[in-house]
Coordinates of C-alpha atoms in Angstrom, one line a residue:
M1 CA 114.8 97.8 41.0
S2 CA 114.2 101.4 42.2
S3 CA 110.8 100.5 43.5
L4 CA 112.3 97.5 45.4
R5 CA 115.0 99.7 46.9
A6 CA 112.4 102.2 47.9
R7 CA 110.3 99.6 49.6
A8 CA 113.3 98.1 51.3
A9 CA 114.3 101.5 52.6
A10 CA 110.8 102.1 53.9
I11 CA 110.8 98.8 55.7
K12 CA 114.2 99.6 57.2
A13 CA 113.0 103.0 58.3
D14 CA 109.9 101.5 59.9
L15 CA 112.0 98.9 61.8
R16 CA 114.2 101.7 63.0
T17 CA 111.1 103.5 64.3
K18 CA 109.8 100.4 66.0
A19 CA 113.0 100.1 68.0
K20 CA 111.6 102.7 70.3
P21 CA 108.3 102.4 72.3
S22 CA 107.0 105.6 70.7
G23 CA 107.2 103.9 67.3
W24 CA 104.4 101.5 68.3
V25 CA 102.0 104.2 69.3
L26 CA 98.8 104.0 67.4
P27 CA 97.1 107.1 66.0
Q28 CA 94.3 108.5 68.1
Q29 CA 90.7 108.1 66.8
P30 CA 89.0 111.5 66.5
S31 CA 85.6 109.9 66.8
S32 CA 86.4 108.1 70.1
F33 CA 84.4 108.7 73.2
A34 CA 87.5 108.4 75.3
D35 CA 88.7 111.3 77.5
E36 CA 90.7 113.9 75.7
G37 CA 94.4 113.0 75.7
T38 CA 93.8 109.3 76.2
W39 CA 94.0 106.5 73.7
T40 CA 91.4 104.1 72.2
N41 CA 90.9 102.8 68.7
I42 CA 88.3 101.6 66.3
D43 CA 88.4 98.1 67.7
C44 CA 87.5 99.3 71.2
D45 CA 84.9 101.9 70.0
V46 CA 81.3 101.3 69.1
T47 CA 81.2 99.2 65.9
P48 CA 80.7 101.5 62.9
L49 CA 77.7 101.0 60.6
D50 CA 79.8 99.7 57.8
R51 CA 81.1 96.9 60.0
R52 CA 77.7 95.7 61.1
T53 CA 77.5 93.1 58.4
W54 CA 76.4 89.9 60.3
T55 CA 73.0 88.3 60.0
A56 CA 71.3 85.4 61.7
W57 CA 72.8 83.1 59.0
T58 CA 76.2 84.5 59.9
M59 CA 75.6 83.5 63.5
F60 CA 74.6 80.0 62.3
G61 CA 77.9 79.8 60.4
Y62 CA 79.7 81.2 63.4
W63 CA 78.4 78.5 65.8
F64 CA 79.1 75.8 63.3
S65 CA 82.6 77.3 63.1
D66 CA 83.0 77.2 66.9
A67 CA 81.2 74.0 67.9
L68 CA 82.4 71.8 65.0
N69 CA 85.8 70.8 66.3
A70 CA 87.5 67.6 67.4
Q71 CA 86.7 68.3 71.1
S72 CA 82.9 68.4 70.4
W73 CA 83.2 65.1 68.4
M74 CA 84.9 63.5 71.5
A75 CA 82.6 65.1 74.1
P76 CA 80.5 61.9 74.7
A77 CA 83.7 59.9 75.3
S78 CA 84.4 61.7 78.6
I79 CA 80.9 61.1 79.8
I80 CA 80.7 57.4 78.8
A81 CA 84.2 56.8 80.2
L82 CA 82.9 57.8 83.6
G83 CA 80.5 54.9 83.6
L84 CA 77.4 56.5 82.1
T85 CA 75.7 55.4 78.9
W86 CA 75.1 57.1 75.5
R87 CA 71.7 58.2 76.8
E88 CA 73.1 60.3 79.5
A89 CA 75.8 61.6 77.1
V90 CA 73.0 62.8 74.8
V91 CA 71.0 64.3 77.6
C92 CA 74.0 66.1 79.0
I93 CA 75.0 67.5 75.6
I94 CA 71.4 68.9 75.0
F95 CA 70.7 70.3 78.4
G96 CA 74.3 71.4 79.1
S97 CA 74.2 73.4 75.9
L98 CA 70.7 74.8 76.6
V99 CA 71.9 76.1 80.0
C100 CA 74.7 77.9 78.3
T101 CA 72.4 79.6 75.8
V102 CA 71.0 81.7 78.8
P103 CA 74.1 83.8 79.2
L104 CA 74.7 83.7 75.4
V105 CA 71.4 85.4 74.8
L106 CA 71.5 87.8 77.8
N107 CA 75.1 88.9 77.1
G108 CA 74.9 88.7 73.3
M109 CA 72.1 91.2 73.3
I110 CA 74.4 93.8 74.8
G111 CA 76.7 93.6 71.8
A112 CA 73.8 93.4 69.3
R113 CA 72.1 96.5 70.6
L114 CA 74.9 98.7 71.8
H115 CA 77.6 97.4 69.4
I116 CA 80.3 97.5 72.1
P117 CA 82.9 94.7 72.8
F118 CA 83.0 92.7 76.0
P119 CA 85.8 94.7 77.7
I120 CA 83.8 97.9 77.4
A121 CA 80.5 96.3 78.5
M122 CA 82.1 95.0 81.7
R123 CA 82.8 98.6 82.9
A124 CA 79.0 99.1 83.5
S125 CA 78.9 96.4 86.2
F126 CA 82.5 96.0 87.5
G127 CA 83.7 99.6 87.3
W128 CA 86.5 101.2 85.4
Y129 CA 89.4 99.4 87.1
F130 CA 87.8 96.2 88.5
S131 CA 86.6 95.3 85.0
R132 CA 90.3 94.8 84.1
F133 CA 90.3 91.8 86.4
A134 CA 87.5 90.2 84.4
I135 CA 89.2 91.0 81.2
V136 CA 92.6 89.4 82.2
T137 CA 90.8 86.3 83.5
R138 CA 89.0 85.8 80.2
A139 CA 92.2 86.6 78.2
I140 CA 94.2 83.9 80.1
T141 CA 91.5 81.3 79.5
A142 CA 91.3 82.2 75.8
L143 CA 95.1 81.9 75.4
F144 CA 95.2 78.4 77.1
W145 CA 92.5 77.1 74.8
H146 CA 94.0 78.7 71.7
A147 CA 97.2 76.8 72.6
I148 CA 95.3 73.5 72.9
Q149 CA 93.2 74.0 69.7
T150 CA 96.3 74.9 67.7
Y151 CA 98.1 71.7 68.8
T152 CA 95.1 69.7 67.9
G153 CA 95.2 71.3 64.5
S154 CA 98.8 70.1 64.2
T155 CA 97.7 66.5 64.6
A156 CA 95.2 67.0 61.8
M157 CA 98.0 68.5 59.6
T158 CA 100.0 65.3 60.3
Q159 CA 97.2 63.2 58.7
M160 CA 97.2 65.5 55.6
I161 CA 100.9 65.3 55.1
R162 CA 101.3 61.5 55.8
A163 CA 98.4 60.9 53.3
I164 CA 100.6 62.4 50.6
W165 CA 104.0 61.2 51.9
P166 CA 103.6 58.1 54.1
S167 CA 107.3 58.2 55.0
Y168 CA 106.6 61.5 56.8
L169 CA 105.8 59.4 59.9
D170 CA 109.3 57.9 59.8
I171 CA 111.2 61.2 60.2
P172 CA 113.9 60.6 62.8
N173 CA 113.6 62.7 65.9
T174 CA 116.4 65.1 66.7
I175 CA 114.7 67.1 69.5
P176 CA 115.7 66.2 73.1
E177 CA 113.0 64.3 74.9
S178 CA 112.9 66.9 77.6
I179 CA 111.4 69.4 75.2
G180 CA 108.3 67.2 75.0
I181 CA 107.8 67.1 71.2
T182 CA 109.3 65.2 68.3
T183 CA 110.7 66.6 65.1
Q184 CA 107.8 65.3 63.0
T185 CA 105.2 66.8 65.3
M186 CA 107.1 70.1 65.4
I187 CA 107.0 70.3 61.6
S188 CA 103.3 69.7 61.6
H189 CA 102.8 72.3 64.3
L190 CA 104.8 74.9 62.3
V191 CA 103.0 74.1 59.1
F192 CA 99.6 74.4 60.7
W193 CA 100.4 77.6 62.5
T194 CA 101.9 79.1 59.3
I195 CA 98.6 78.4 57.4
Q196 CA 96.5 79.5 60.3
F197 CA 98.3 82.8 60.9
P198 CA 97.2 84.9 57.9
I199 CA 93.6 83.7 58.4
L200 CA 93.6 84.9 62.0
L201 CA 94.4 88.4 60.7
I202 CA 91.2 88.7 58.7
P203 CA 89.0 91.4 60.5
P204 CA 86.0 89.8 62.3
H205 CA 83.4 91.6 60.3
K206 CA 84.7 89.9 57.1
L207 CA 84.7 86.4 58.5
K208 CA 81.1 85.3 57.7
W209 CA 82.1 83.5 54.5
F210 CA 84.8 81.6 56.2
F211 CA 82.2 80.4 58.8
V212 CA 79.9 79.3 56.0
A213 CA 82.7 77.4 54.2
K214 CA 83.7 75.6 57.4
C215 CA 80.1 74.7 58.0
V216 CA 79.8 73.0 54.6
L217 CA 83.2 71.3 54.7
V218 CA 83.0 69.8 58.2
L219 CA 79.4 68.7 58.0
T220 CA 80.0 67.0 54.6
C221 CA 83.1 65.2 55.8
S222 CA 81.5 64.2 59.1
V223 CA 78.6 62.5 57.3
A224 CA 81.0 60.8 54.9
V225 CA 83.0 59.4 57.8
V226 CA 79.8 58.1 59.5
I227 CA 78.7 56.4 56.3
T228 CA 82.2 54.9 55.7
M229 CA 82.4 53.5 59.2
T230 CA 78.9 52.1 59.3
S231 CA 79.6 50.4 55.9
K232 CA 82.8 48.9 57.2
A233 CA 81.1 47.7 60.4
G234 CA 77.9 46.5 58.8
G235 CA 75.9 48.6 61.2
T236 CA 76.3 51.0 64.1
G237 CA 78.0 48.6 66.5
A238 CA 77.0 47.6 70.1
I239 CA 77.9 50.7 72.1
W240 CA 74.1 51.3 72.5
D241 CA 74.0 48.2 74.8
L242 CA 76.8 49.2 77.2
P243 CA 75.6 48.8 80.8
Y244 CA 76.0 51.4 83.5
G245 CA 79.4 51.5 85.3
V246 CA 78.0 53.3 88.4
E247 CA 74.8 53.1 90.3
G248 CA 72.8 55.0 92.9
S249 CA 73.6 58.5 94.0
A250 CA 77.1 58.3 92.4
R251 CA 75.4 58.1 89.0
S252 CA 73.3 61.2 89.8
W253 CA 76.3 63.2 90.8
L254 CA 78.2 62.1 87.6
I255 CA 75.3 63.3 85.5
L256 CA 75.2 66.6 87.2
S257 CA 79.0 66.9 86.9
S258 CA 78.9 66.1 83.2
L259 CA 76.1 68.7 82.7
S260 CA 78.2 71.3 84.3
S261 CA 81.3 70.3 82.3
I262 CA 79.4 70.7 79.0
T263 CA 78.1 74.1 80.1
G264 CA 81.5 75.1 81.5
G265 CA 83.2 74.2 78.2
W266 CA 81.3 77.2 76.7
A267 CA 82.0 79.5 79.6
T268 CA 84.4 81.7 77.6
M269 CA 82.0 82.2 74.8
A270 CA 79.1 82.9 77.2
T271 CA 81.2 85.6 78.7
N272 CA 82.6 87.3 75.6
I273 CA 79.8 86.8 73.1
P274 CA 79.4 90.7 72.8
D275 CA 82.7 90.6 70.9
F276 CA 80.9 89.0 68.0
T277 CA 77.2 90.1 68.3
R278 CA 78.5 93.7 68.0
Y279 CA 78.7 93.0 64.3
L280 CA 75.1 92.0 63.9
K281 CA 72.8 94.3 61.8
T282 CA 69.9 93.6 64.1
D283 CA 69.5 91.8 67.4
K284 CA 67.3 89.0 66.1
G285 CA 70.2 86.8 65.3
V286 CA 71.0 86.5 69.1
Y287 CA 67.9 84.4 69.8
W288 CA 68.8 81.8 67.2
Q289 CA 71.7 80.7 69.4
V290 CA 69.2 78.8 71.5
A291 CA 68.7 76.4 68.6
F292 CA 72.1 76.6 67.0
L293 CA 74.4 75.5 69.8
P294 CA 72.5 72.5 71.2
G295 CA 71.6 71.3 67.7
I296 CA 75.2 71.4 66.4
Q297 CA 76.5 69.8 69.6
L298 CA 74.0 67.0 69.4
V299 CA 74.6 66.2 65.8
L300 CA 78.4 66.1 66.2
G301 CA 78.2 64.1 69.4
I302 CA 76.0 61.4 67.9
F303 CA 78.4 61.2 64.9
G304 CA 81.2 60.6 67.4
I305 CA 79.3 57.9 69.2
I306 CA 78.4 56.1 66.0
C307 CA 81.9 56.1 64.6
C308 CA 83.4 55.1 68.0
S309 CA 81.0 52.1 68.1
C310 CA 81.9 51.1 64.6
A311 CA 85.6 51.3 65.4
K312 CA 85.1 48.6 68.0
V313 CA 83.8 46.3 65.4
V314 CA 86.3 47.2 62.7
Y315 CA 89.5 47.7 64.7
G316 CA 88.8 46.0 68.0
E317 CA 88.8 49.1 70.2
Y318 CA 86.8 52.2 70.8
I319 CA 88.3 55.1 69.0
W320 CA 86.9 58.5 70.0
D321 CA 89.4 60.8 68.3
P322 CA 88.5 61.3 64.6
L323 CA 92.1 61.9 63.8
V324 CA 93.2 58.7 65.5
L325 CA 90.5 57.0 63.5
A326 CA 91.8 58.4 60.2
A327 CA 95.3 57.2 61.1
Q328 CA 94.0 53.7 60.8
W329 CA 93.3 54.1 57.1
D330 CA 96.0 53.0 54.7
G331 CA 96.3 52.2 51.0
P332 CA 95.4 54.7 48.2
A333 CA 91.7 55.0 49.1
G334 CA 92.4 55.1 52.8
R335 CA 95.1 57.8 52.6
C336 CA 92.7 59.8 50.4
G337 CA 90.1 59.6 53.1
A338 CA 92.6 60.5 55.8
F339 CA 93.7 63.6 53.8
F340 CA 90.2 65.0 53.6
V341 CA 89.5 64.2 57.3
G342 CA 92.8 66.0 58.2
L343 CA 91.8 68.9 56.0
T344 CA 88.4 69.1 57.6
W345 CA 89.8 69.3 61.1
V346 CA 92.5 71.7 60.1
V347 CA 89.8 74.1 58.9
A348 CA 87.6 73.3 62.0
Q349 CA 90.4 74.1 64.4
I350 CA 91.2 77.3 62.7
G351 CA 87.6 78.3 62.8
T352 CA 87.3 77.5 66.5
N353 CA 90.4 79.5 67.2
L354 CA 88.9 82.4 65.3
S355 CA 85.5 82.3 67.0
A356 CA 86.4 81.3 70.5
N357 CA 90.0 82.2 71.3
V358 CA 92.1 84.5 69.3
I359 CA 89.7 87.4 68.6
S360 CA 88.6 87.2 72.3
A361 CA 92.1 87.5 73.6
A362 CA 92.9 90.2 71.1
N363 CA 89.9 92.3 72.1
D364 CA 91.0 92.0 75.8
I365 CA 94.6 93.0 75.1
T366 CA 93.4 95.9 72.9
S367 CA 91.2 97.3 75.7
L368 CA 94.1 97.0 78.2
F369 CA 96.7 98.7 76.0
P370 CA 94.8 100.8 73.4
K371 CA 97.7 103.1 72.9
Y372 CA 99.9 100.4 71.5
I373 CA 97.6 97.5 70.5
N374 CA 94.8 97.2 68.0
I375 CA 93.0 94.0 67.2
K376 CA 95.5 93.1 64.5
R377 CA 98.4 93.4 66.8
G378 CA 96.5 91.7 69.5
V379 CA 95.9 88.7 67.3
I380 CA 99.6 88.5 66.4
L381 CA 100.6 88.7 70.1
S382 CA 98.0 86.2 71.1
T383 CA 98.8 83.5 68.6
I384 CA 102.6 83.8 69.1
T385 CA 102.2 83.6 72.8
A386 CA 99.8 80.6 72.7
A387 CA 101.4 78.6 70.0
W388 CA 105.0 79.0 70.9
I389 CA 105.7 80.7 74.2
M390 CA 103.1 78.6 76.1
Q391 CA 104.4 75.3 74.4
P392 CA 101.0 73.6 74.0
W393 CA 102.7 70.2 73.5
K394 CA 103.7 70.4 77.2
I395 CA 100.2 71.4 78.2
I396 CA 98.7 68.4 76.4
H397 CA 101.1 65.9 77.8
S398 CA 101.4 67.3 81.3
A399 CA 99.6 65.8 84.3
A400 CA 95.8 65.6 84.0
S401 CA 95.7 68.0 87.0
L402 CA 96.8 70.9 84.7
L403 CA 93.9 70.2 82.3
A404 CA 91.6 69.9 85.2
F405 CA 92.7 73.3 86.4
M406 CA 92.1 74.8 83.0
A407 CA 88.6 73.4 82.9
G408 CA 88.1 74.8 86.4
L409 CA 88.7 78.3 85.2
G410 CA 85.0 78.2 84.4
I411 CA 84.3 78.9 88.1
F412 CA 85.7 82.4 87.5
L413 CA 84.0 83.0 84.2
A414 CA 80.5 81.9 85.4
P415 CA 80.0 84.9 87.8
I416 CA 81.6 87.3 85.3
A417 CA 79.0 86.3 82.7
A418 CA 76.2 86.4 85.3
I419 CA 77.0 89.8 86.6
L420 CA 77.3 91.2 83.1
G421 CA 73.8 89.9 82.2
A422 CA 72.2 90.8 85.5
D423 CA 73.6 94.4 85.3
Y424 CA 72.1 95.0 81.9
W425 CA 68.8 93.3 82.2
V426 CA 67.8 93.5 85.9
V427 CA 69.8 96.4 87.4
H428 CA 69.9 99.0 84.6
K429 CA 66.9 97.6 82.7
Q430 CA 68.6 97.7 79.3
R431 CA 69.5 101.4 79.7
L432 CA 73.2 102.3 79.6
D433 CA 75.2 105.5 78.8
V434 CA 77.6 104.2 76.1
P435 CA 79.8 107.3 75.9
S436 CA 80.3 107.2 79.7
L437 CA 81.7 103.7 79.4
Y438 CA 84.7 105.2 77.7
K439 CA 85.4 107.9 80.3
S440 CA 87.6 107.1 83.3
H441 CA 85.7 109.4 85.5
G442 CA 82.2 108.8 84.1
R443 CA 79.1 107.5 85.8
Y444 CA 80.4 103.9 85.8
R445 CA 83.6 104.6 87.8
Y446 CA 81.5 104.0 91.0
N447 CA 84.2 105.3 93.4
K448 CA 87.8 106.6 93.5
Y449 CA 89.1 103.0 93.2
G450 CA 87.0 102.4 90.0
T451 CA 85.4 99.3 91.6
N452 CA 81.8 98.4 92.1
W453 CA 81.8 96.7 95.5
R454 CA 78.5 94.9 94.7
A455 CA 80.1 93.1 91.8
A456 CA 83.1 92.2 94.0
I457 CA 80.9 90.7 96.7
A458 CA 78.8 88.7 94.3
F459 CA 81.9 87.4 92.6
L460 CA 83.5 86.2 95.8
V461 CA 80.3 84.6 97.1
S462 CA 80.1 82.7 93.8
V463 CA 83.7 81.6 93.5
V464 CA 84.9 80.8 97.0
P465 CA 82.6 77.8 97.8
S466 CA 83.8 76.0 94.6
L467 CA 87.5 76.5 95.3
P468 CA 88.0 73.4 97.6
G469 CA 86.5 71.2 94.9
M470 CA 88.7 72.7 92.2
A471 CA 91.7 72.2 94.4
A472 CA 90.8 68.5 95.0
T473 CA 90.4 68.0 91.2
V474 CA 93.9 69.4 90.6
N475 CA 95.4 67.5 93.6
P476 CA 93.3 64.4 94.5
D477 CA 95.4 63.8 97.7
I478 CA 93.4 66.5 99.5
A479 CA 90.0 65.2 98.5
P480 CA 89.4 63.3 101.8
S481 CA 90.0 66.4 103.8
I482 CA 87.3 68.5 102.2
G483 CA 84.4 66.2 102.7
D484 CA 81.4 66.8 100.5
A485 CA 82.6 70.2 99.4
N486 CA 83.7 68.7 96.1
K487 CA 80.1 68.0 95.3
L488 CA 79.4 71.8 94.9
Y489 CA 82.2 71.8 92.3
F490 CA 80.3 69.1 90.4
M491 CA 77.8 71.9 89.6
F492 CA 80.2 74.8 89.6
Y493 CA 78.7 76.6 86.6
F494 CA 75.1 76.3 87.8
W495 CA 76.0 77.5 91.3
G496 CA 78.5 80.1 90.1
Y497 CA 76.1 81.7 87.5
T498 CA 72.9 81.5 89.6
S499 CA 74.4 82.8 92.9
A500 CA 76.3 85.7 91.3
F501 CA 73.2 86.7 89.2
V502 CA 70.9 86.7 92.3
I503 CA 73.3 88.3 94.8
Y504 CA 74.4 91.0 92.4
S505 CA 70.8 91.9 91.5
A506 CA 69.8 91.9 95.2
L507 CA 72.7 94.1 96.3
C508 CA 71.9 96.6 93.6
Y509 CA 68.3 96.6 94.6
F510 CA 68.9 97.4 98.2
F511 CA 72.0 99.5 97.7
P512 CA 71.6 101.1 94.2
A513 CA 74.3 103.2 92.6
Q514 CA 71.9 106.1 91.7
E515 CA 74.5 107.8 89.5
T516 CA 74.4 104.9 87.0
M517 CA 70.6 104.9 86.7
I518 CA 69.3 106.7 83.5
A519 CA 65.9 107.1 81.9
A520 CA 66.9 105.9 78.4
T521 CA 69.9 104.5 76.6
V522 CA 72.5 107.0 75.5
F523 CA 74.3 106.3 72.2
G524 CA 76.2 109.5 71.9
E525 CA 77.0 111.0 68.5
L526 CA 77.0 107.7 66.6
D527 CA 74.4 107.0 64.0
I528 CA 72.3 104.0 64.9
D529 CA 70.3 101.8 62.6
S530 CA 66.5 102.3 62.8
S531 CA 66.2 98.6 63.2
D532 CA 67.8 98.7 66.7
S533 CA 65.3 98.1 69.4
V534 CA 66.6 100.8 71.7
A535 CA 65.8 104.4 70.8
K536 CA 68.5 107.1 70.3
V537 CA 68.2 110.1 72.6
D538 CA 70.2 113.2 73.2
S539 CA 72.8 113.0 76.0
E540 CA 71.8 116.2 77.7
D541 CA 68.1 115.2 77.9
V542 CA 69.2 111.9 79.5
E543 CA 71.3 113.7 82.0
K544 CA 68.3 115.8 83.0
K545 CA 66.1 112.8 83.3
A546 CA 68.8 111.0 85.3
V547 CA 68.9 113.8 87.8
E548 CA 65.1 113.7 88.1
V549 CA 65.3 109.9 88.8
E550 CA 67.9 110.5 91.5
Q551 CA 65.9 113.3 93.1
S552 CA 62.7 111.2 93.1
A553 CA 64.5 108.3 94.7
L554 CA 65.8 110.6 97.5

């Protein structure tokens, strides 16, 4: 009893401390590169050696964890529903994913070699203050998608519960219709979020076994569902013979739009991939993403097409959603199957939230408020905001224009990803001063406003031409007034990424920021693995060489 009283007293004292802002202040990290008197923490700093535990196999499990979700299963539906066939759906999945691997590799290498998170890496190209705009943009996108993925996980939880207690579906609704959710759905949402919450708190460097477990579970269940549906249908159905719904140039534009949509769907990951590659032991695992993402997307997409085609034979309608498909299964054997399908997609959605949304948003919040927020607090704040404050049930059931707007956020992420990659590979030739990235008045401040004007111009040139098309998607009434401007939006990611990459590189070539050019990468005082492909050098030597470079340029 005395120990319980002591613990209760400690909790009470801690809560009393937390009543004041000063009670939330985190201890300063003595090893930080930050200016003296300012805050950062281990989650913002260069990844310590003992946290670099990921390998190429971990990246494989990571991408299985991210790509194996209900949305990837249903990806072909949106393409075929437009009037294209399964052939175009497969082509769009393959090439759309391959295009996305370009920024994944270019930006992923920054994290793998320098072991810094995305918010810190952005300072090299955007500047000390302007980088916060990119961070906030990425954080908002991650929160929106975390909300949607969490709600999708709630529908999977419904299948698990109703498989055990069929009467669960008959729970009377006591929530007003204006709230936008029923009592039964709210219970599912609460149960799913409660299960998901402690898993989200696991540190990223300890997640590799979760990714592997999800890979095995989702792949096994997906194959089992395909076998079950083809057995019930006596084959793979007739979806393979569907005719084109559109012809001529309209079909070409639809294919281009579908390609861009597939690529834009990974815009968040292409931008913040350093948040995860920073945990790699070596940079070799980054290149494997070129095979991992398209391969996983293709396999799951084909599974979705086959099961949808079989559903037409068995149930008389095309069913793209695997959870809606499982809802058709009754009886002891059917409910057993529905339970495991529900379990599979519960794990899948948690894994996707981990790899694509929560950790990304948490890293962003940590970099913006390092004095008060570490990655654990950032995760808690992100998941509460997305799952409850943002009310994902209203996002899902709102007008399609809202979902179109969210998809259109890719027009802002494409130039951010492009500028990040161009700066590291083309402008600075893979040579950055890591300690200076943590100093408010370091070489990457650029000017008194902390803004690199070259990045600002490249960003605007990339984004502005796509805005009319995005507006027309949200509000179709204005489409006639913008003419063919909406066609540029059909390829927003291709235009946005390419234009920003080229313009930023050109501006830095003709108007270089000489103070940021150094002769070799500076890692500071941290110990770097000998396997890293970039050599460690002394800071003072680099400063001397940097001066020589500047003088020779003058």
